[in-house]
PDB file of C-alpha atoms in Angstrom:
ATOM      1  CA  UNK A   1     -14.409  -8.110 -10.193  1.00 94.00           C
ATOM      2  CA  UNK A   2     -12.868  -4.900 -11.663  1.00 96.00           C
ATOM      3  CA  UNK A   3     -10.402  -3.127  -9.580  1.00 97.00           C
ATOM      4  CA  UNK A   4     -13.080  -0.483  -9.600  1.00 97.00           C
ATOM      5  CA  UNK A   5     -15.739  -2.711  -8.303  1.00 97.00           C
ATOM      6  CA  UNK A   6     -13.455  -3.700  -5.626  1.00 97.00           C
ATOM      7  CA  UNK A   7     -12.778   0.168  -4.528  1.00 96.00           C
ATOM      8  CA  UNK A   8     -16.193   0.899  -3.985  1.00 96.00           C
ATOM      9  CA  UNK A   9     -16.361  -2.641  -1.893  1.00 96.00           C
ATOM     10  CA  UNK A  10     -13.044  -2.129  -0.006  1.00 95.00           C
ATOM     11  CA  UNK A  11     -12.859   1.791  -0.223  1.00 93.00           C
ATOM     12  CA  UNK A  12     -16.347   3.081   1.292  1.00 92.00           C
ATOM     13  CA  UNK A  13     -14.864   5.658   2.488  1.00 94.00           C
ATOM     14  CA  UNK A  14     -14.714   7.200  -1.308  1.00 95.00           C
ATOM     15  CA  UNK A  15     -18.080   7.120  -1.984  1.00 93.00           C
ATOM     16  CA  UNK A  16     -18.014  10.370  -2.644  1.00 94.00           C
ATOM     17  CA  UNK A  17     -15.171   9.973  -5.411  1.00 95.00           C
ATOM     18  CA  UNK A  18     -16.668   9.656  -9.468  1.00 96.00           C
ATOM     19  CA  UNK A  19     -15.795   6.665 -11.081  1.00 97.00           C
ATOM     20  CA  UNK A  20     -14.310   8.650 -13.997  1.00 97.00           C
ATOM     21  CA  UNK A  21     -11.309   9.842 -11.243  1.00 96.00           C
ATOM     22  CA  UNK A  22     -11.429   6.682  -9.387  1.00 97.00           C
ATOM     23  CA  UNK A  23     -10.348   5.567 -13.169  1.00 97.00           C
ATOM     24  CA  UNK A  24      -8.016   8.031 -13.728  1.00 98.00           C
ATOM     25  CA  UNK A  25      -6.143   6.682 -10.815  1.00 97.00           C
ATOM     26  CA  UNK A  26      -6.271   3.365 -11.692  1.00 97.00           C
ATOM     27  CA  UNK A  27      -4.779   4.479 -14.843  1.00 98.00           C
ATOM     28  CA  UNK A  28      -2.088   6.144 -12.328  1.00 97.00           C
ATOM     29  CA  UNK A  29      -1.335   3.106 -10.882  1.00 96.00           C
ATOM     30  CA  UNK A  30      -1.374   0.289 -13.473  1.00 97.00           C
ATOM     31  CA  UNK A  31       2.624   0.479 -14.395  1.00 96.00           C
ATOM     32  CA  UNK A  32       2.835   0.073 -10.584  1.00 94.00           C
ATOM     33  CA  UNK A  33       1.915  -3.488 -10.844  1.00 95.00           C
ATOM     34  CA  UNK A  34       2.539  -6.328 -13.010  1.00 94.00           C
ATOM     35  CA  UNK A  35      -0.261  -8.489 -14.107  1.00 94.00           C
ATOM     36  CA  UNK A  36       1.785 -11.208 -14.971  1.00 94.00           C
ATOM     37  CA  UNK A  37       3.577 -11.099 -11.035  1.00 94.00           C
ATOM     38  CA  UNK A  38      -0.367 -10.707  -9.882  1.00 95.00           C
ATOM     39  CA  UNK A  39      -2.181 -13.299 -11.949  1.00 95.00           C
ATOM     40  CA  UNK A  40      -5.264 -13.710 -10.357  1.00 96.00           C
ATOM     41  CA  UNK A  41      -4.759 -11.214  -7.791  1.00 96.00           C
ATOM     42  CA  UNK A  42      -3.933  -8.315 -10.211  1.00 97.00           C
ATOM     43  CA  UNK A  43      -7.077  -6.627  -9.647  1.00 97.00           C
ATOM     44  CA  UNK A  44      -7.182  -6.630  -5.751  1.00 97.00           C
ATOM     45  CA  UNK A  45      -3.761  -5.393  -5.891  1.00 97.00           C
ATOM     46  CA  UNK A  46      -4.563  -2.413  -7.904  1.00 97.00           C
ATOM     47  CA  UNK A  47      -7.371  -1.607  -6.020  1.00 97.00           C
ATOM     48  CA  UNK A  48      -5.586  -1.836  -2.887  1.00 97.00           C
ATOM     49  CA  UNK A  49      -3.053   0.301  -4.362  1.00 97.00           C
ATOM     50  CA  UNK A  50      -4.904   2.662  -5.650  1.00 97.00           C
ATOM     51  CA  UNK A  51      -6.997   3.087  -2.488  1.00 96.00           C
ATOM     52  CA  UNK A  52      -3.665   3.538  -0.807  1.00 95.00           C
ATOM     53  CA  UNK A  53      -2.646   6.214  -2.979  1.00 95.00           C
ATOM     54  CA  UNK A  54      -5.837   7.873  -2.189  1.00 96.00           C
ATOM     55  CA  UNK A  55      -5.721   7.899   1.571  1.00 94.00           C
ATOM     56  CA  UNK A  56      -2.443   9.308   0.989  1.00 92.00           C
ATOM     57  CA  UNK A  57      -3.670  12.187  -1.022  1.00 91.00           C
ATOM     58  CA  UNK A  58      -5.679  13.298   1.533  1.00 90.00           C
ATOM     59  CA  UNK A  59      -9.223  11.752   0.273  1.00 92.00           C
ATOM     60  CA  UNK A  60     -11.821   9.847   2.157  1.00 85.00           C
ATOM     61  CA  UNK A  61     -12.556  10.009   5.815  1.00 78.00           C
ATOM     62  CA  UNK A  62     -10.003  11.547   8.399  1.00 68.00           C
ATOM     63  CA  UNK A  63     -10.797  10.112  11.682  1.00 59.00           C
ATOM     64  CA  UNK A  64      -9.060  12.823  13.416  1.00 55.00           C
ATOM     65  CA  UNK A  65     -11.251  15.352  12.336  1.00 54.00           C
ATOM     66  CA  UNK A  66     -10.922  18.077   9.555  1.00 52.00           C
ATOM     67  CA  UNK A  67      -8.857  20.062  12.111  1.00 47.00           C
ATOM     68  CA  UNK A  68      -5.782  18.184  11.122  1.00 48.00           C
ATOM     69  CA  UNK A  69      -3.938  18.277   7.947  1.00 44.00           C
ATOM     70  CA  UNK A  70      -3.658  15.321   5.607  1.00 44.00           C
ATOM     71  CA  UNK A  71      -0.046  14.492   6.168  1.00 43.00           C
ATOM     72  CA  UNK A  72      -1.024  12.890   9.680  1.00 42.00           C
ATOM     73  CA  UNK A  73      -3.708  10.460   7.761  1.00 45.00           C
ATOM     74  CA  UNK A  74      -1.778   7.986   6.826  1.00 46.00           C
ATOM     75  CA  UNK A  75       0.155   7.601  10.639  1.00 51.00           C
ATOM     76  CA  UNK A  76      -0.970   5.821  13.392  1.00 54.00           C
ATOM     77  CA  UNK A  77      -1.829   7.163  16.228  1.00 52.00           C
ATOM     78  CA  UNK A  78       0.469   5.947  19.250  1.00 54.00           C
ATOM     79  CA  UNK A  79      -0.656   8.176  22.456  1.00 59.00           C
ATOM     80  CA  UNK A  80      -3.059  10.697  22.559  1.00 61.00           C
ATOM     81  CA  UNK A  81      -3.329  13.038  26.179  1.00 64.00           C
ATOM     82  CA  UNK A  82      -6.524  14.847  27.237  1.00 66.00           C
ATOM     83  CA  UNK A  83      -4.903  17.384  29.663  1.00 69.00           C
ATOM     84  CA  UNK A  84      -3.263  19.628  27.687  1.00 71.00           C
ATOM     85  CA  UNK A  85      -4.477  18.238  24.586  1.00 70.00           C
ATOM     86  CA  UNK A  86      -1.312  16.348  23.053  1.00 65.00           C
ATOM     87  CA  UNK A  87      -1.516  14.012  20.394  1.00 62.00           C
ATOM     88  CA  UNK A  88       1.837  11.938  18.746  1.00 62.00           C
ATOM     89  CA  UNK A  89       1.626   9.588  15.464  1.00 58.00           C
ATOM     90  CA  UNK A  90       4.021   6.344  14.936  1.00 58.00           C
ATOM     91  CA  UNK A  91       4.904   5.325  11.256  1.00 53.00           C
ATOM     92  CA  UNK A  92       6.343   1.683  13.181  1.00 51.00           C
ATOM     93  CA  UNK A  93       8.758   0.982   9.729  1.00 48.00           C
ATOM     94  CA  UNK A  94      11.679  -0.104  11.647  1.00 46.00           C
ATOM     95  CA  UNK A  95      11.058  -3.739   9.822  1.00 47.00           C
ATOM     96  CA  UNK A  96      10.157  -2.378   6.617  1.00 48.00           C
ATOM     97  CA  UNK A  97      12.608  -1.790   3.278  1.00 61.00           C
ATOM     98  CA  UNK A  98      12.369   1.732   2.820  1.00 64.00           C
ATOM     99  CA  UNK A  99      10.684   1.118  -0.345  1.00 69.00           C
ATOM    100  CA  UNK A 100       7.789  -0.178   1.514  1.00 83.00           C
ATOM    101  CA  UNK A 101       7.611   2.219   4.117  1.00 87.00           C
ATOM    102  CA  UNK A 102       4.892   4.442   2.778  1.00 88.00           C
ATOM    103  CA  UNK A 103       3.084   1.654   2.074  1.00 91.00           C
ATOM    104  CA  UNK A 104       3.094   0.933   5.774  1.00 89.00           C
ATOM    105  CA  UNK A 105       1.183   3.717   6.452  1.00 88.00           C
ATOM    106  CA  UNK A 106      -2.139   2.896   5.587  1.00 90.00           C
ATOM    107  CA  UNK A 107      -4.333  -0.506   6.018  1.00 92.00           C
ATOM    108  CA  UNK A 108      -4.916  -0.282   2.172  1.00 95.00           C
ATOM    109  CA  UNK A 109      -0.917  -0.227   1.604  1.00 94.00           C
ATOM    110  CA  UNK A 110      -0.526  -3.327   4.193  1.00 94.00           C
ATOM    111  CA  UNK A 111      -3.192  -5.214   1.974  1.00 96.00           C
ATOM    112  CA  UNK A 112      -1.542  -4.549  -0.744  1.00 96.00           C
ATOM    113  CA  UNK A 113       1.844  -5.353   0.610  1.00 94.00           C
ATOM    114  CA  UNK A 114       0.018  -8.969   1.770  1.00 94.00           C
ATOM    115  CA  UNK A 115      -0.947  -9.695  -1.388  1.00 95.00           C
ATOM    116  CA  UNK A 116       2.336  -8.874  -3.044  1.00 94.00           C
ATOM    117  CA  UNK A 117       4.640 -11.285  -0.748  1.00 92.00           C
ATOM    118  CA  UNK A 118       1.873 -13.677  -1.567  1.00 92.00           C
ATOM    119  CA  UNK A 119       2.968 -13.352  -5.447  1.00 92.00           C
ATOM    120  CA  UNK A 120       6.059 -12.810  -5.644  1.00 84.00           C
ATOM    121  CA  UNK A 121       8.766 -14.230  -3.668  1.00 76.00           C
ATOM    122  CA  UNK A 122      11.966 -12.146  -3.181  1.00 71.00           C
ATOM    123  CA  UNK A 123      15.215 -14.154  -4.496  1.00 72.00           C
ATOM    124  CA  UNK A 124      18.237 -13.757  -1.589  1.00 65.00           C
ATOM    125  CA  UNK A 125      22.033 -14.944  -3.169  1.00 66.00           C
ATOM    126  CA  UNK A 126      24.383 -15.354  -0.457  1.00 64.00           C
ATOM    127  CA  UNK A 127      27.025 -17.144  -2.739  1.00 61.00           C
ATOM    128  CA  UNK A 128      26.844 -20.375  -0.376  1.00 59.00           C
ATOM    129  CA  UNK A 129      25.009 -22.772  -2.881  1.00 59.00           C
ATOM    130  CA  UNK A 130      25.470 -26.352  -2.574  1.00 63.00           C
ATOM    131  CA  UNK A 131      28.596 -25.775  -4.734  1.00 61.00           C
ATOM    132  CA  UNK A 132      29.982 -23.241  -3.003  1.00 58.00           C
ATOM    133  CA  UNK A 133      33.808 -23.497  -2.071  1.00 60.00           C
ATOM    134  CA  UNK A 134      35.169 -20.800   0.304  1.00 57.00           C
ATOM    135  CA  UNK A 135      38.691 -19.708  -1.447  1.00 62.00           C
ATOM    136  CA  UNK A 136      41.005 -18.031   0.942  1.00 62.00           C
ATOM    137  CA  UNK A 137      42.811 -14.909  -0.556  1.00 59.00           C
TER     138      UNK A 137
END
């Protein structure tokens, strides 16, 4: 499947979007990830990506209601009161890098995020190797 073919499966929720834009955001996104790092899952994980990238823009459906602006979208909701009519959003990043912390915003980010630690594994040096002799100054 094309990364298109998997928004409209994924992304319902922008039906209403033409393929010709839902391309031109593709084409957005491609630099954003590698197809060599993805291999098989390059596709999914510019879909997921892209659909991210939409929600975030303020596109598909708002479960809110049109009443609030598009910068809440992408936050969870975390308590909501009915006297007085209060509502308050969480982000929850605290164990996020701060490079993925948009991504944490939206399901479509979290998939993509899932599939990305499935590809490609982070390398961590902390200098104690097998070899490793600790030298005192």
């Amino acid at each position: 499947m094309t990364a298109l073919e998997i928004i409209r499966v994924v992304g319902t929720e922008f039906k209403d979007i033409s393929d010709e834009v839902l391309e031109q955001w593709i084409e957005i996104v491609k630099p954003m990830v590698s197809k060599k790092q993805f291999g098989n899952l390059y596709e999914q994980g510019l879909a997921f990506l892209v659909c991210h990238k939409l929600k975030m823009a303020g596109e598909g459906n708002n479960p809110l209601g049109d009443e609030f602006n598009t910068a809440s979208l992408g936050f969870g909701v975390s308590s909501v009161s009915e006297g007085g009519s209060s509502i308050s959003f969480s982000a929850s990043q605290s164990s996020n890098l701060a490079n993925d912390a948009e991504l944490a915003l939206t399901a479509y980010g979290l998939q993509y995020l899932s599939i990305r630690r499935m590809v490609i594994v982070p390398i961590h040096i902390s200098g104690e190797g097998e070899n490793y002799v600790h030298r005192l100054p």
